C-alpha cells in the first residue's frame, strides 16, 4: 500500500477537520466527499467504527502506514506510562514531524521530502529516514551544501513558540529536540485512547 498522495481536502472533509494542513476549503464545503456528499448526513458511528476512524486520522495526520503505525503502538505499549500518551510522544519524536514542528518545512509531507532527499542532519550525520526516532538533546541542522539552496532555506519560518519541547535558532539554522512533549502540549485533535482500545481487542 502506497502513502496517500490524493486530494488533501477530500481527507479533511471525511473527518470534518483540517488534518492535512490548510482548512480554508472546509469553510466553503464541509460536506462528506462524493457526488452526493451534500445530501448525506454524517452517520452516528458505532464503537469499532469510531476507534478505527481515530486510528485512520492519526495515520493520515502523521503520514504513517499501518505496519509502521502498529510497530510504534507496540513500542508505546512497552514503555512505562500511559500507552496512548506514549504513542503521541513517539509520533511527535519522528524526524519528519520534528522538522515540520521546527518550521523548517511548511508541512509534514514537505518535511518528509527534505529528510528523504538527505538535506537534514542529526548530530552531524545525514539521516534520510523520516521515521527516525529523536532522543532528548538531539541537534537538527541542514546539510552544509543544502544551506546554499535558497529554495530550501527560504521556506524556513521558525517554530511556533507554544512548542516548548523543541528549540530553533534562526541565526545558526540549528534546532534541538529538547524532550518528549506532554500530551496537553500537542495540538492534534486525536483521541488516542480509542486507538488503544482498538488494538486491545
Short mmCIF file of C-alpha atoms in Angstrom, two decimals:
data_model
loop_
_atom_site.label_atom_id
_atom_site.label_comp_id
_atom_site.label_asym_id
_atom_site.label_seq_id
_atom_site.Cartn_x
_atom_site.Cartn_y
_atom_site.Cartn_z
CA UNK A 1 0.00 0.00 0.00
CA UNK A 2 1.41 3.37 -1.04
CA UNK A 3 1.33 6.53 1.00
CA UNK A 4 -1.72 8.72 0.34
CA UNK A 5 -0.99 11.36 -2.30
CA UNK A 6 -4.54 12.31 -3.29
CA UNK A 7 -6.54 15.47 -2.57
CA UNK A 8 -5.93 16.75 0.96
CA UNK A 9 -9.32 18.44 1.06
CA UNK A 10 -11.06 15.10 0.49
CA UNK A 11 -9.46 13.63 3.61
CA UNK A 12 -10.22 16.75 5.63
CA UNK A 13 -13.89 16.55 4.57
CA UNK A 14 -14.07 12.88 5.61
CA UNK A 15 -13.02 13.77 9.15
CA UNK A 16 -14.62 17.22 9.19
CA UNK A 17 -11.39 18.93 10.27
CA UNK A 18 -8.16 20.12 8.56
CA UNK A 19 -5.92 17.20 9.47
CA UNK A 20 -3.70 17.65 6.39
CA UNK A 21 -2.98 21.35 6.60
CA UNK A 22 -4.91 24.39 5.48
CA UNK A 23 -8.59 24.04 6.28
CA UNK A 24 -9.83 27.07 4.35
CA UNK A 25 -11.86 24.89 1.99
CA UNK A 26 -13.77 23.38 4.90
CA UNK A 27 -15.30 26.80 5.47
CA UNK A 28 -16.76 26.62 1.96
CA UNK A 29 -17.67 22.94 1.87
CA UNK A 30 -17.62 20.76 4.97
CA UNK A 31 -19.88 18.07 3.50
CA UNK A 32 -18.58 14.50 3.16
CA UNK A 33 -16.78 13.91 -0.17
CA UNK A 34 -18.53 12.40 -3.18
CA UNK A 35 -21.22 13.30 -5.68
CA UNK A 36 -23.99 13.05 -3.09
CA UNK A 37 -21.95 14.34 -0.15
CA UNK A 38 -24.21 17.32 0.44
CA UNK A 39 -27.29 15.09 0.62
CA UNK A 40 -25.73 12.59 3.02
CA UNK A 41 -25.95 13.13 6.72
CA UNK A 42 -22.98 12.14 8.85
CA UNK A 43 -23.98 8.86 10.46
CA UNK A 44 -23.55 8.21 14.14
CA UNK A 45 -20.79 5.62 14.24
CA UNK A 46 -20.57 2.51 16.37
CA UNK A 47 -17.77 1.84 18.86
CA UNK A 48 -15.50 -0.06 16.47
CA UNK A 49 -16.04 2.46 13.67
CA UNK A 50 -15.11 5.34 15.98
CA UNK A 51 -11.95 3.55 17.08
CA UNK A 52 -10.95 2.73 13.51
CA UNK A 53 -11.68 6.28 12.38
CA UNK A 54 -9.44 7.70 15.11
CA UNK A 55 -6.58 5.42 14.08
CA UNK A 56 -7.00 6.47 10.45
CA UNK A 57 -6.99 10.11 11.49
CA UNK A 58 -3.70 9.64 13.36
CA UNK A 59 -2.15 7.79 10.43
CA UNK A 60 -3.14 10.48 7.93
CA UNK A 61 -2.03 13.27 10.27
CA UNK A 62 1.48 11.90 10.77
CA UNK A 63 1.81 10.23 7.35
CA UNK A 64 2.33 6.72 8.73
CA UNK A 65 1.25 3.45 7.15
CA UNK A 66 -0.36 0.58 9.07
CA UNK A 67 2.68 -1.65 9.63
CA UNK A 68 4.79 1.22 10.91
CA UNK A 69 1.93 2.60 12.98
CA UNK A 70 1.43 -0.77 14.70
CA UNK A 71 5.15 -1.01 15.47
CA UNK A 72 5.00 2.46 17.00
CA UNK A 73 1.99 1.44 19.08
CA UNK A 74 3.75 -1.71 20.28
CA UNK A 75 6.76 0.36 21.36
CA UNK A 76 4.40 2.78 23.16
CA UNK A 77 2.81 -0.17 24.98
CA UNK A 78 6.21 -1.46 26.12
CA UNK A 79 7.19 1.84 27.68
CA UNK A 80 6.28 2.98 31.16
CA UNK A 81 3.35 5.34 31.47
CA UNK A 82 0.06 5.73 29.63
CA UNK A 83 0.14 3.88 26.30
CA UNK A 84 -1.95 6.45 24.40
CA UNK A 85 0.21 9.35 25.55
CA UNK A 86 3.36 7.37 24.75
CA UNK A 87 2.02 6.81 21.23
CA UNK A 88 1.57 10.54 20.63
CA UNK A 89 5.04 11.24 22.07
CA UNK A 90 6.66 8.72 19.73
CA UNK A 91 4.81 10.12 16.71
CA UNK A 92 5.89 13.63 17.68
CA UNK A 93 9.52 12.46 18.04
CA UNK A 94 9.71 11.31 14.42
CA UNK A 95 12.33 13.26 12.48
CA UNK A 96 9.95 14.37 9.72
CA UNK A 97 7.41 15.62 12.25
CA UNK A 98 10.08 17.50 14.21
CA UNK A 99 11.40 19.16 11.04
CA UNK A 100 7.82 20.32 10.43
CA UNK A 101 7.32 21.49 14.02
CA UNK A 102 10.56 23.49 13.90
CA UNK A 103 9.23 25.39 10.89
CA UNK A 104 11.96 24.08 8.59
CA UNK A 105 9.26 22.79 6.23
CA UNK A 106 5.71 24.10 5.71
CA UNK A 107 4.04 20.66 6.05
CA UNK A 108 4.78 17.11 7.13
CA UNK A 109 4.94 15.82 3.52
CA UNK A 110 7.43 18.59 2.70
CA UNK A 111 9.43 17.69 5.81
CA UNK A 112 9.42 14.02 4.78
CA UNK A 113 10.80 15.02 1.38
CA UNK A 114 13.58 17.12 2.93
CA UNK A 115 14.64 14.17 5.07
CA UNK A 116 14.36 11.60 2.27
CA UNK A 117 16.45 13.76 -0.06
CA UNK A 118 19.27 13.93 2.51
CA UNK A 119 19.03 17.63 3.35
CA UNK A 120 18.77 17.08 7.13
CA UNK A 121 21.47 16.13 9.63
CA UNK A 122 21.06 14.80 13.18
CA UNK A 123 24.04 15.30 15.49
CA UNK A 124 26.28 15.94 12.48
CA UNK A 125 25.22 12.88 10.46
CA UNK A 126 22.90 12.89 7.45
CA UNK A 127 19.70 10.97 8.24
CA UNK A 128 17.33 10.14 5.38
CA UNK A 129 14.80 8.08 7.36
CA UNK A 130 11.64 10.13 8.08
CA UNK A 131 10.59 7.78 10.90
CA UNK A 132 13.93 8.17 12.72
CA UNK A 133 13.19 8.50 16.43
CA UNK A 134 14.83 11.51 18.05
CA UNK A 135 16.13 11.48 21.61
CA UNK A 136 16.35 14.33 24.10
CA UNK A 137 19.24 16.62 23.19
CA UNK A 138 19.47 15.66 19.51
CA UNK A 139 20.61 18.51 17.24
CA UNK A 140 18.92 19.01 13.87
CA UNK A 141 20.54 21.07 11.10
CA UNK A 142 20.59 21.42 7.34
CA UNK A 143 23.38 19.63 5.50
CA UNK A 144 26.02 22.34 4.72
CA UNK A 145 25.50 22.07 0.96
CA UNK A 146 21.74 22.41 1.43
CA UNK A 147 22.03 25.78 3.19
CA UNK A 148 23.28 27.22 -0.11
CA UNK A 149 19.99 26.34 -1.79
CA UNK A 150 17.78 29.36 -1.23
CA UNK A 151 14.73 27.37 -2.35
CA UNK A 152 15.08 25.30 0.81
CA UNK A 153 16.15 27.91 3.33
CA UNK A 154 13.52 30.40 2.15
CA UNK A 155 10.81 28.02 3.39
CA UNK A 156 12.07 28.19 6.98
CA UNK A 157 9.58 30.15 9.05
CA UNK A 158 10.74 29.28 12.58
CA UNK A 159 8.90 27.29 15.20
CA UNK A 160 5.67 28.20 16.94
CA UNK A 161 6.53 29.40 20.44
CA UNK A 162 3.96 27.08 22.01
CA UNK A 163 6.06 24.04 21.04
CA UNK A 164 8.22 24.11 24.15
CA UNK A 165 9.75 20.66 23.62
CA UNK A 166 11.84 21.86 20.67
CA UNK A 167 14.09 24.84 20.01
CA UNK A 168 15.10 26.55 16.77
CA UNK A 169 17.89 29.11 16.35
CA UNK A 170 17.20 31.16 13.21
CA UNK A 171 20.71 32.65 13.21
CA UNK A 172 22.59 29.34 13.17
CA UNK A 173 19.75 27.39 11.50
CA UNK A 174 20.04 24.80 14.24
CA UNK A 175 17.27 23.02 16.13
CA UNK A 176 17.21 20.96 19.30
CA UNK A 177 14.80 18.22 20.30
CA UNK A 178 14.70 19.07 24.00
CA UNK A 179 12.39 16.35 25.29
CA UNK A 180 9.24 14.39 24.54
CA UNK A 181 6.18 16.66 24.67
CA UNK A 182 3.45 16.37 27.26
CA UNK A 183 0.15 15.29 25.69
CA UNK A 184 -1.64 18.54 26.53
CA UNK A 185 1.02 20.46 24.59
CA UNK A 186 0.34 18.62 21.33
CA UNK A 187 -2.42 20.44 19.40
CA UNK A 188 -3.60 17.49 17.26
CA UNK A 189 -7.22 16.54 17.91
CA UNK A 190 -6.63 12.80 18.29
CA UNK A 191 -8.44 10.67 20.86
CA UNK A 192 -5.57 8.25 21.41
CA UNK A 193 -7.48 6.19 24.00
CA UNK A 194 -9.78 4.97 21.22
CA UNK A 195 -6.71 3.70 19.35
CA UNK A 196 -5.53 1.87 22.46
CA UNK A 197 -8.96 0.25 22.79
CA UNK A 198 -8.89 -0.78 19.11
CA UNK A 199 -5.51 -2.52 19.37
CA UNK A 200 -6.50 -4.11 22.67
CA UNK A 201 -9.31 -6.14 21.09
#
